């Protein structure tokens, strides 16, 4: 029941923003290809505003997809009810976002603030694209009645690919204002720590 209500609510939100999604989709796809496209997107007030709104709108579809296909599945969650699992997925997501926000604030530079902000907001663009990809994968594979384990594995591979691509593009953005070595250190602090904690929690627990 909870899943259906959230799915309906999330669908209505995305439907209301569908025109914005269509307009910004070319820019989102371009961000996958070149790091410079994230800079161009951030320079546009309208596109960046629409991107931020869409990133918020994708939270519900993303968390429901994760819970539906058990993409985050530490052993401690085995046997919990669907409603509880959905709540945990949302809680883990917001804890992950909070940790990233704290680290972003902690390691903010005194110079090159614009580049730093662009690199931070690039995660919004990739989050939208990633959510669309896993939703499309779930729909496409579901039509052909593919086994759930196969769908889950496909989504995990998509997750790894999109995240690796995101790291490369974020490194390129940082590199426009600092050395590659410093850019890599920023990447480790802002990405490796929170994501590492998330992955380890799924393995240990």
PDB file of C-alpha atoms in Angstrom:
ATOM      1  CA  UNK A   1       0.000   0.000   0.000  1.00  0.00           C
ATOM      2  CA  UNK A   2       2.773   2.427   0.987  1.00  0.00           C
ATOM      3  CA  UNK A   3       4.734   1.541  -2.137  1.00  0.00           C
ATOM      4  CA  UNK A   4       1.724   2.210  -4.391  1.00  0.00           C
ATOM      5  CA  UNK A   5       0.964   5.551  -2.737  1.00  0.00           C
ATOM      6  CA  UNK A   6       4.562   6.745  -3.023  1.00  0.00           C
ATOM      7  CA  UNK A   7       4.797   5.472  -6.595  1.00  0.00           C
ATOM      8  CA  UNK A   8       1.656   7.406  -7.548  1.00  0.00           C
ATOM      9  CA  UNK A   9       2.892  10.534  -5.791  1.00  0.00           C
ATOM     10  CA  UNK A  10       6.315  10.285  -7.424  1.00  0.00           C
ATOM     11  CA  UNK A  11       4.762   9.681 -10.843  1.00  0.00           C
ATOM     12  CA  UNK A  12       2.552  12.766 -10.531  1.00  0.00           C
ATOM     13  CA  UNK A  13       5.518  14.941  -9.543  1.00  0.00           C
ATOM     14  CA  UNK A  14       7.617  13.733 -12.477  1.00  0.00           C
ATOM     15  CA  UNK A  15       4.623  14.166 -14.791  1.00  0.00           C
ATOM     16  CA  UNK A  16       4.276  17.796 -13.727  1.00  0.00           C
ATOM     17  CA  UNK A  17       7.964  18.338 -14.489  1.00  0.00           C
ATOM     18  CA  UNK A  18       7.983  16.296 -17.688  1.00  0.00           C
ATOM     19  CA  UNK A  19       8.404  19.309 -19.981  1.00  0.00           C
ATOM     20  CA  UNK A  20      11.398  20.486 -17.944  1.00  0.00           C
ATOM     21  CA  UNK A  21      12.861  16.976 -18.128  1.00  0.00           C
ATOM     22  CA  UNK A  22      12.501  16.855 -21.909  1.00  0.00           C
ATOM     23  CA  UNK A  23      14.122  20.273 -22.259  1.00  0.00           C
ATOM     24  CA  UNK A  24      17.097  19.459 -20.057  1.00  0.00           C
ATOM     25  CA  UNK A  25      17.628  15.870 -21.221  1.00  0.00           C
ATOM     26  CA  UNK A  26      20.074  16.779 -24.047  1.00  0.00           C
ATOM     27  CA  UNK A  27      22.244  18.664 -21.556  1.00  0.00           C
ATOM     28  CA  UNK A  28      22.139  15.748 -19.107  1.00  0.00           C
ATOM     29  CA  UNK A  29      23.228  13.333 -21.816  1.00  0.00           C
ATOM     30  CA  UNK A  30      25.999  15.725 -22.852  1.00  0.00           C
ATOM     31  CA  UNK A  31      27.259  15.751 -19.247  1.00  0.00           C
ATOM     32  CA  UNK A  32      27.953  12.035 -19.610  1.00  0.00           C
ATOM     33  CA  UNK A  33      30.232  12.724 -22.558  1.00  0.00           C
ATOM     34  CA  UNK A  34      32.196  15.787 -21.436  1.00  0.00           C
ATOM     35  CA  UNK A  35      32.947  17.411 -18.111  1.00  0.00           C
ATOM     36  CA  UNK A  36      32.677  20.840 -19.725  1.00  0.00           C
ATOM     37  CA  UNK A  37      28.953  20.307 -20.286  1.00  0.00           C
ATOM     38  CA  UNK A  38      28.365  20.412 -16.527  1.00  0.00           C
ATOM     39  CA  UNK A  39      30.013  23.831 -16.497  1.00  0.00           C
ATOM     40  CA  UNK A  40      27.796  24.983 -19.370  1.00  0.00           C
ATOM     41  CA  UNK A  41      24.688  23.666 -17.647  1.00  0.00           C
ATOM     42  CA  UNK A  42      25.579  25.431 -14.399  1.00  0.00           C
ATOM     43  CA  UNK A  43      26.074  28.683 -16.310  1.00  0.00           C
ATOM     44  CA  UNK A  44      22.433  28.599 -17.412  1.00  0.00           C
ATOM     45  CA  UNK A  45      20.138  29.808 -14.632  1.00  0.00           C
ATOM     46  CA  UNK A  46      17.074  28.139 -16.146  1.00  0.00           C
ATOM     47  CA  UNK A  47      18.728  24.785 -16.837  1.00  0.00           C
ATOM     48  CA  UNK A  48      20.416  24.606 -13.440  1.00  0.00           C
ATOM     49  CA  UNK A  49      17.153  25.497 -11.684  1.00  0.00           C
ATOM     50  CA  UNK A  50      15.236  22.857 -13.636  1.00  0.00           C
ATOM     51  CA  UNK A  51      17.986  20.333 -12.934  1.00  0.00           C
ATOM     52  CA  UNK A  52      17.781  20.975  -9.191  1.00  0.00           C
ATOM     53  CA  UNK A  53      13.986  20.559  -9.225  1.00  0.00           C
ATOM     54  CA  UNK A  54      14.210  17.321 -11.191  1.00  0.00           C
ATOM     55  CA  UNK A  55      16.861  15.935  -8.857  1.00  0.00           C
ATOM     56  CA  UNK A  56      14.450  16.407  -5.958  1.00  0.00           C
ATOM     57  CA  UNK A  57      11.636  14.843  -7.981  1.00  0.00           C
ATOM     58  CA  UNK A  58      13.740  11.745  -8.665  1.00  0.00           C
ATOM     59  CA  UNK A  59      14.262  10.905  -4.994  1.00  0.00           C
ATOM     60  CA  UNK A  60      10.997   8.982  -4.641  1.00  0.00           C
ATOM     61  CA  UNK A  61      11.338   6.954  -7.891  1.00  0.00           C
ATOM     62  CA  UNK A  62      14.961   6.201  -7.031  1.00  0.00           C
ATOM     63  CA  UNK A  63      14.298   4.988  -3.487  1.00  0.00           C
ATOM     64  CA  UNK A  64      11.300   2.930  -4.615  1.00  0.00           C
ATOM     65  CA  UNK A  65      13.392   1.291  -7.344  1.00  0.00           C
ATOM     66  CA  UNK A  66      16.139   0.508  -4.850  1.00  0.00           C
ATOM     67  CA  UNK A  67      13.645  -1.012  -2.422  1.00  0.00           C
ATOM     68  CA  UNK A  68      11.726  -2.883  -5.140  1.00  0.00           C
ATOM     69  CA  UNK A  69      14.838  -4.623  -6.465  1.00  0.00           C
ATOM     70  CA  UNK A  70      16.795  -4.719  -3.189  1.00  0.00           C
ATOM     71  CA  UNK A  71      19.802  -2.907  -4.606  1.00  0.00           C
ATOM     72  CA  UNK A  72      20.859  -2.067  -1.061  1.00  0.00           C
ATOM     73  CA  UNK A  73      20.631  -5.360   0.752  1.00  0.00           C
ATOM     74  CA  UNK A  74      22.696  -5.823   3.923  1.00  0.00           C
ATOM     75  CA  UNK A  75      21.955  -9.113   5.664  1.00  0.00           C
ATOM     76  CA  UNK A  76      20.385  -7.357   8.631  1.00  0.00           C
ATOM     77  CA  UNK A  77      17.462  -6.303   6.417  1.00  0.00           C
ATOM     78  CA  UNK A  78      16.535  -9.802   5.348  1.00  0.00           C
ATOM     79  CA  UNK A  79      13.004 -10.655   6.376  1.00  0.00           C
ATOM     80  CA  UNK A  80      11.876  -7.089   7.123  1.00  0.00           C
ATOM     81  CA  UNK A  81       8.506  -6.012   5.772  1.00  0.00           C
ATOM     82  CA  UNK A  82       8.230  -4.051   2.545  1.00  0.00           C
ATOM     83  CA  UNK A  83       7.104  -0.878   4.314  1.00  0.00           C
ATOM     84  CA  UNK A  84       9.995  -1.021   6.778  1.00  0.00           C
ATOM     85  CA  UNK A  85      12.467  -1.660   3.963  1.00  0.00           C
ATOM     86  CA  UNK A  86      11.151   1.339   2.026  1.00  0.00           C
ATOM     87  CA  UNK A  87      11.545   3.527   5.112  1.00  0.00           C
ATOM     88  CA  UNK A  88      15.104   2.282   5.623  1.00  0.00           C
ATOM     89  CA  UNK A  89      15.967   3.011   1.971  1.00  0.00           C
ATOM     90  CA  UNK A  90      14.783   6.595   2.344  1.00  0.00           C
ATOM     91  CA  UNK A  91      16.644   6.943   5.660  1.00  0.00           C
ATOM     92  CA  UNK A  92      19.892   5.580   4.185  1.00  0.00           C
ATOM     93  CA  UNK A  93      19.541   7.861   1.169  1.00  0.00           C
ATOM     94  CA  UNK A  94      19.107  10.989   3.280  1.00  0.00           C
ATOM     95  CA  UNK A  95      21.949   9.978   5.622  1.00  0.00           C
ATOM     96  CA  UNK A  96      24.181   9.531   2.574  1.00  0.00           C
ATOM     97  CA  UNK A  97      23.163  12.956   1.228  1.00  0.00           C
ATOM     98  CA  UNK A  98      23.714  14.526   4.656  1.00  0.00           C
ATOM     99  CA  UNK A  99      27.202  13.031   4.909  1.00  0.00           C
ATOM    100  CA  UNK A 100      28.075  14.286   1.428  1.00  0.00           C
ATOM    101  CA  UNK A 101      26.754  17.745   2.326  1.00  0.00           C
ATOM    102  CA  UNK A 102      28.839  17.852   5.505  1.00  0.00           C
ATOM    103  CA  UNK A 103      31.982  16.803   3.659  1.00  0.00           C
ATOM    104  CA  UNK A 104      31.314  19.328   0.890  1.00  0.00           C
ATOM    105  CA  UNK A 105      31.044  22.088   3.480  1.00  0.00           C
ATOM    106  CA  UNK A 106      34.072  20.847   5.431  1.00  0.00           C
ATOM    107  CA  UNK A 107      36.423  20.723   2.436  1.00  0.00           C
ATOM    108  CA  UNK A 108      35.164  23.859   0.664  1.00  0.00           C
ATOM    109  CA  UNK A 109      38.074  25.833  -0.788  1.00  0.00           C
ATOM    110  CA  UNK A 110      38.817  29.509  -0.239  1.00  0.00           C
ATOM    111  CA  UNK A 111      39.330  29.994  -3.963  1.00  0.00           C
ATOM    112  CA  UNK A 112      37.682  28.629  -7.108  1.00  0.00           C
ATOM    113  CA  UNK A 113      34.294  28.528  -5.380  1.00  0.00           C
ATOM    114  CA  UNK A 114      32.431  28.535  -8.690  1.00  0.00           C
ATOM    115  CA  UNK A 115      34.248  25.422  -9.924  1.00  0.00           C
ATOM    116  CA  UNK A 116      33.675  23.721  -6.583  1.00  0.00           C
ATOM    117  CA  UNK A 117      29.959  24.513  -6.727  1.00  0.00           C
ATOM    118  CA  UNK A 118      29.748  23.201 -10.293  1.00  0.00           C
ATOM    119  CA  UNK A 119      31.443  19.961  -9.269  1.00  0.00           C
ATOM    120  CA  UNK A 120      29.041  19.615  -6.343  1.00  0.00           C
ATOM    121  CA  UNK A 121      25.968  20.181  -8.492  1.00  0.00           C
ATOM    122  CA  UNK A 122      27.223  17.698 -11.123  1.00  0.00           C
ATOM    123  CA  UNK A 123      26.014  14.944  -8.796  1.00  0.00           C
ATOM    124  CA  UNK A 124      22.456  16.222  -9.292  1.00  0.00           C
ATOM    125  CA  UNK A 125      22.734  15.810 -13.058  1.00  0.00           C
ATOM    126  CA  UNK A 126      24.163  12.315 -12.801  1.00  0.00           C
ATOM    127  CA  UNK A 127      21.597  11.324 -10.178  1.00  0.00           C
ATOM    128  CA  UNK A 128      18.776  12.199 -12.578  1.00  0.00           C
ATOM    129  CA  UNK A 129      20.423  10.311 -15.432  1.00  0.00           C
ATOM    130  CA  UNK A 130      21.180   7.321 -13.230  1.00  0.00           C
ATOM    131  CA  UNK A 131      17.596   7.129 -11.966  1.00  0.00           C
ATOM    132  CA  UNK A 132      16.263   7.275 -15.527  1.00  0.00           C
ATOM    133  CA  UNK A 133      18.646   4.503 -16.586  1.00  0.00           C
ATOM    134  CA  UNK A 134      17.680   2.078 -13.839  1.00  0.00           C
ATOM    135  CA  UNK A 135      13.983   2.819 -14.313  1.00  0.00           C
ATOM    136  CA  UNK A 136      14.351   2.115 -18.034  1.00  0.00           C
ATOM    137  CA  UNK A 137      16.305  -1.073 -17.316  1.00  0.00           C
ATOM    138  CA  UNK A 138      13.652  -2.284 -14.871  1.00  0.00           C
ATOM    139  CA  UNK A 139      10.852  -1.562 -17.343  1.00  0.00           C
ATOM    140  CA  UNK A 140      12.658  -3.084 -20.339  1.00  0.00           C
ATOM    141  CA  UNK A 141      13.786  -6.271 -18.600  1.00  0.00           C
ATOM    142  CA  UNK A 142      10.454  -6.616 -16.824  1.00  0.00           C
ATOM    143  CA  UNK A 143       8.618  -6.715 -20.164  1.00  0.00           C
ATOM    144  CA  UNK A 144      10.616  -9.801 -21.141  1.00  0.00           C
ATOM    145  CA  UNK A 145       9.984 -11.465 -17.791  1.00  0.00           C
ATOM    146  CA  UNK A 146      13.687 -11.560 -16.911  1.00  0.00           C
ATOM    147  CA  UNK A 147      14.582 -13.138 -13.569  1.00  0.00           C
ATOM    148  CA  UNK A 148      14.727 -10.723 -10.639  1.00  0.00           C
ATOM    149  CA  UNK A 149      18.346 -11.634  -9.877  1.00  0.00           C
ATOM    150  CA  UNK A 150      19.328 -10.734 -13.447  1.00  0.00           C
ATOM    151  CA  UNK A 151      17.508  -7.396 -13.249  1.00  0.00           C
ATOM    152  CA  UNK A 152      19.250  -6.618  -9.978  1.00  0.00           C
ATOM    153  CA  UNK A 153      22.664  -7.490 -11.391  1.00  0.00           C
ATOM    154  CA  UNK A 154      22.008  -5.343 -14.456  1.00  0.00           C
ATOM    155  CA  UNK A 155      21.095  -2.395 -12.241  1.00  0.00           C
ATOM    156  CA  UNK A 156      24.216  -2.852 -10.127  1.00  0.00           C
ATOM    157  CA  UNK A 157      26.372  -2.832 -13.262  1.00  0.00           C
ATOM    158  CA  UNK A 158      24.591   0.318 -14.448  1.00  0.00           C
ATOM    159  CA  UNK A 159      25.222   1.846 -11.016  1.00  0.00           C
ATOM    160  CA  UNK A 160      28.929   1.060 -11.190  1.00  0.00           C
ATOM    161  CA  UNK A 161      29.243   2.394 -14.744  1.00  0.00           C
ATOM    162  CA  UNK A 162      27.382   5.667 -14.132  1.00  0.00           C
ATOM    163  CA  UNK A 163      29.248   6.288 -10.883  1.00  0.00           C
ATOM    164  CA  UNK A 164      32.638   5.650 -12.499  1.00  0.00           C
ATOM    165  CA  UNK A 165      31.714   8.031 -15.309  1.00  0.00           C
ATOM    166  CA  UNK A 166      30.592  10.600 -12.752  1.00  0.00           C
ATOM    167  CA  UNK A 167      33.947  10.387 -10.959  1.00  0.00           C
ATOM    168  CA  UNK A 168      35.799  10.994 -14.218  1.00  0.00           C
ATOM    169  CA  UNK A 169      33.659  14.002 -15.127  1.00  0.00           C
ATOM    170  CA  UNK A 170      33.916  15.461 -11.632  1.00  0.00           C
ATOM    171  CA  UNK A 171      37.699  15.066 -11.772  1.00  0.00           C
ATOM    172  CA  UNK A 172      37.680  16.936 -15.080  1.00  0.00           C
ATOM    173  CA  UNK A 173      35.637  19.767 -13.561  1.00  0.00           C
ATOM    174  CA  UNK A 174      37.996  20.144 -10.615  1.00  0.00           C
ATOM    175  CA  UNK A 175      40.976  20.025 -12.972  1.00  0.00           C
ATOM    176  CA  UNK A 176      39.854  23.250 -14.647  1.00  0.00           C
ATOM    177  CA  UNK A 177      40.864  25.182 -11.517  1.00  0.00           C
ATOM    178  CA  UNK A 178      43.526  23.054  -9.842  1.00  0.00           C
ATOM    179  CA  UNK A 179      46.098  20.358 -10.505  1.00  0.00           C
ATOM    180  CA  UNK A 180      45.040  16.793 -11.225  1.00  0.00           C
ATOM    181  CA  UNK A 181      46.574  15.689  -7.905  1.00  0.00           C
ATOM    182  CA  UNK A 182      44.549  18.213  -5.884  1.00  0.00           C
ATOM    183  CA  UNK A 183      41.454  17.334  -7.917  1.00  0.00           C
ATOM    184  CA  UNK A 184      41.974  13.668  -7.049  1.00  0.00           C
ATOM    185  CA  UNK A 185      42.286  14.528  -3.339  1.00  0.00           C
ATOM    186  CA  UNK A 186      38.992  16.412  -3.509  1.00  0.00           C
ATOM    187  CA  UNK A 187      37.445  13.417  -5.216  1.00  0.00           C
ATOM    188  CA  UNK A 188      38.654  11.060  -2.490  1.00  0.00           C
ATOM    189  CA  UNK A 189      37.339  13.304   0.280  1.00  0.00           C
ATOM    190  CA  UNK A 190      33.981  14.132  -1.287  1.00  0.00           C
ATOM    191  CA  UNK A 191      33.119  10.871  -3.036  1.00  0.00           C
ATOM    192  CA  UNK A 192      35.189   7.938  -1.834  1.00  0.00           C
ATOM    193  CA  UNK A 193      34.442   8.454   1.854  1.00  0.00           C
ATOM    194  CA  UNK A 194      30.603   8.564   1.738  1.00  0.00           C
ATOM    195  CA  UNK A 195      30.304   5.954  -1.002  1.00  0.00           C
ATOM    196  CA  UNK A 196      32.834   3.713   0.725  1.00  0.00           C
ATOM    197  CA  UNK A 197      30.833   3.885   3.949  1.00  0.00           C
ATOM    198  CA  UNK A 198      27.636   3.044   2.047  1.00  0.00           C
ATOM    199  CA  UNK A 199      29.181   0.022   0.322  1.00  0.00           C
ATOM    200  CA  UNK A 200      30.868  -1.231   3.513  1.00  0.00           C
ATOM    201  CA  UNK A 201      27.615  -0.944   5.458  1.00  0.00           C
ATOM    202  CA  UNK A 202      25.914  -3.179   2.873  1.00  0.00           C
ATOM    203  CA  UNK A 203      28.711  -5.746   3.173  1.00  0.00           C
ATOM    204  CA  UNK A 204      29.296  -5.795   6.926  1.00  0.00           C
ATOM    205  CA  UNK A 205      25.717  -5.586   8.137  1.00  0.00           C
TER     206      UNK A 205
END
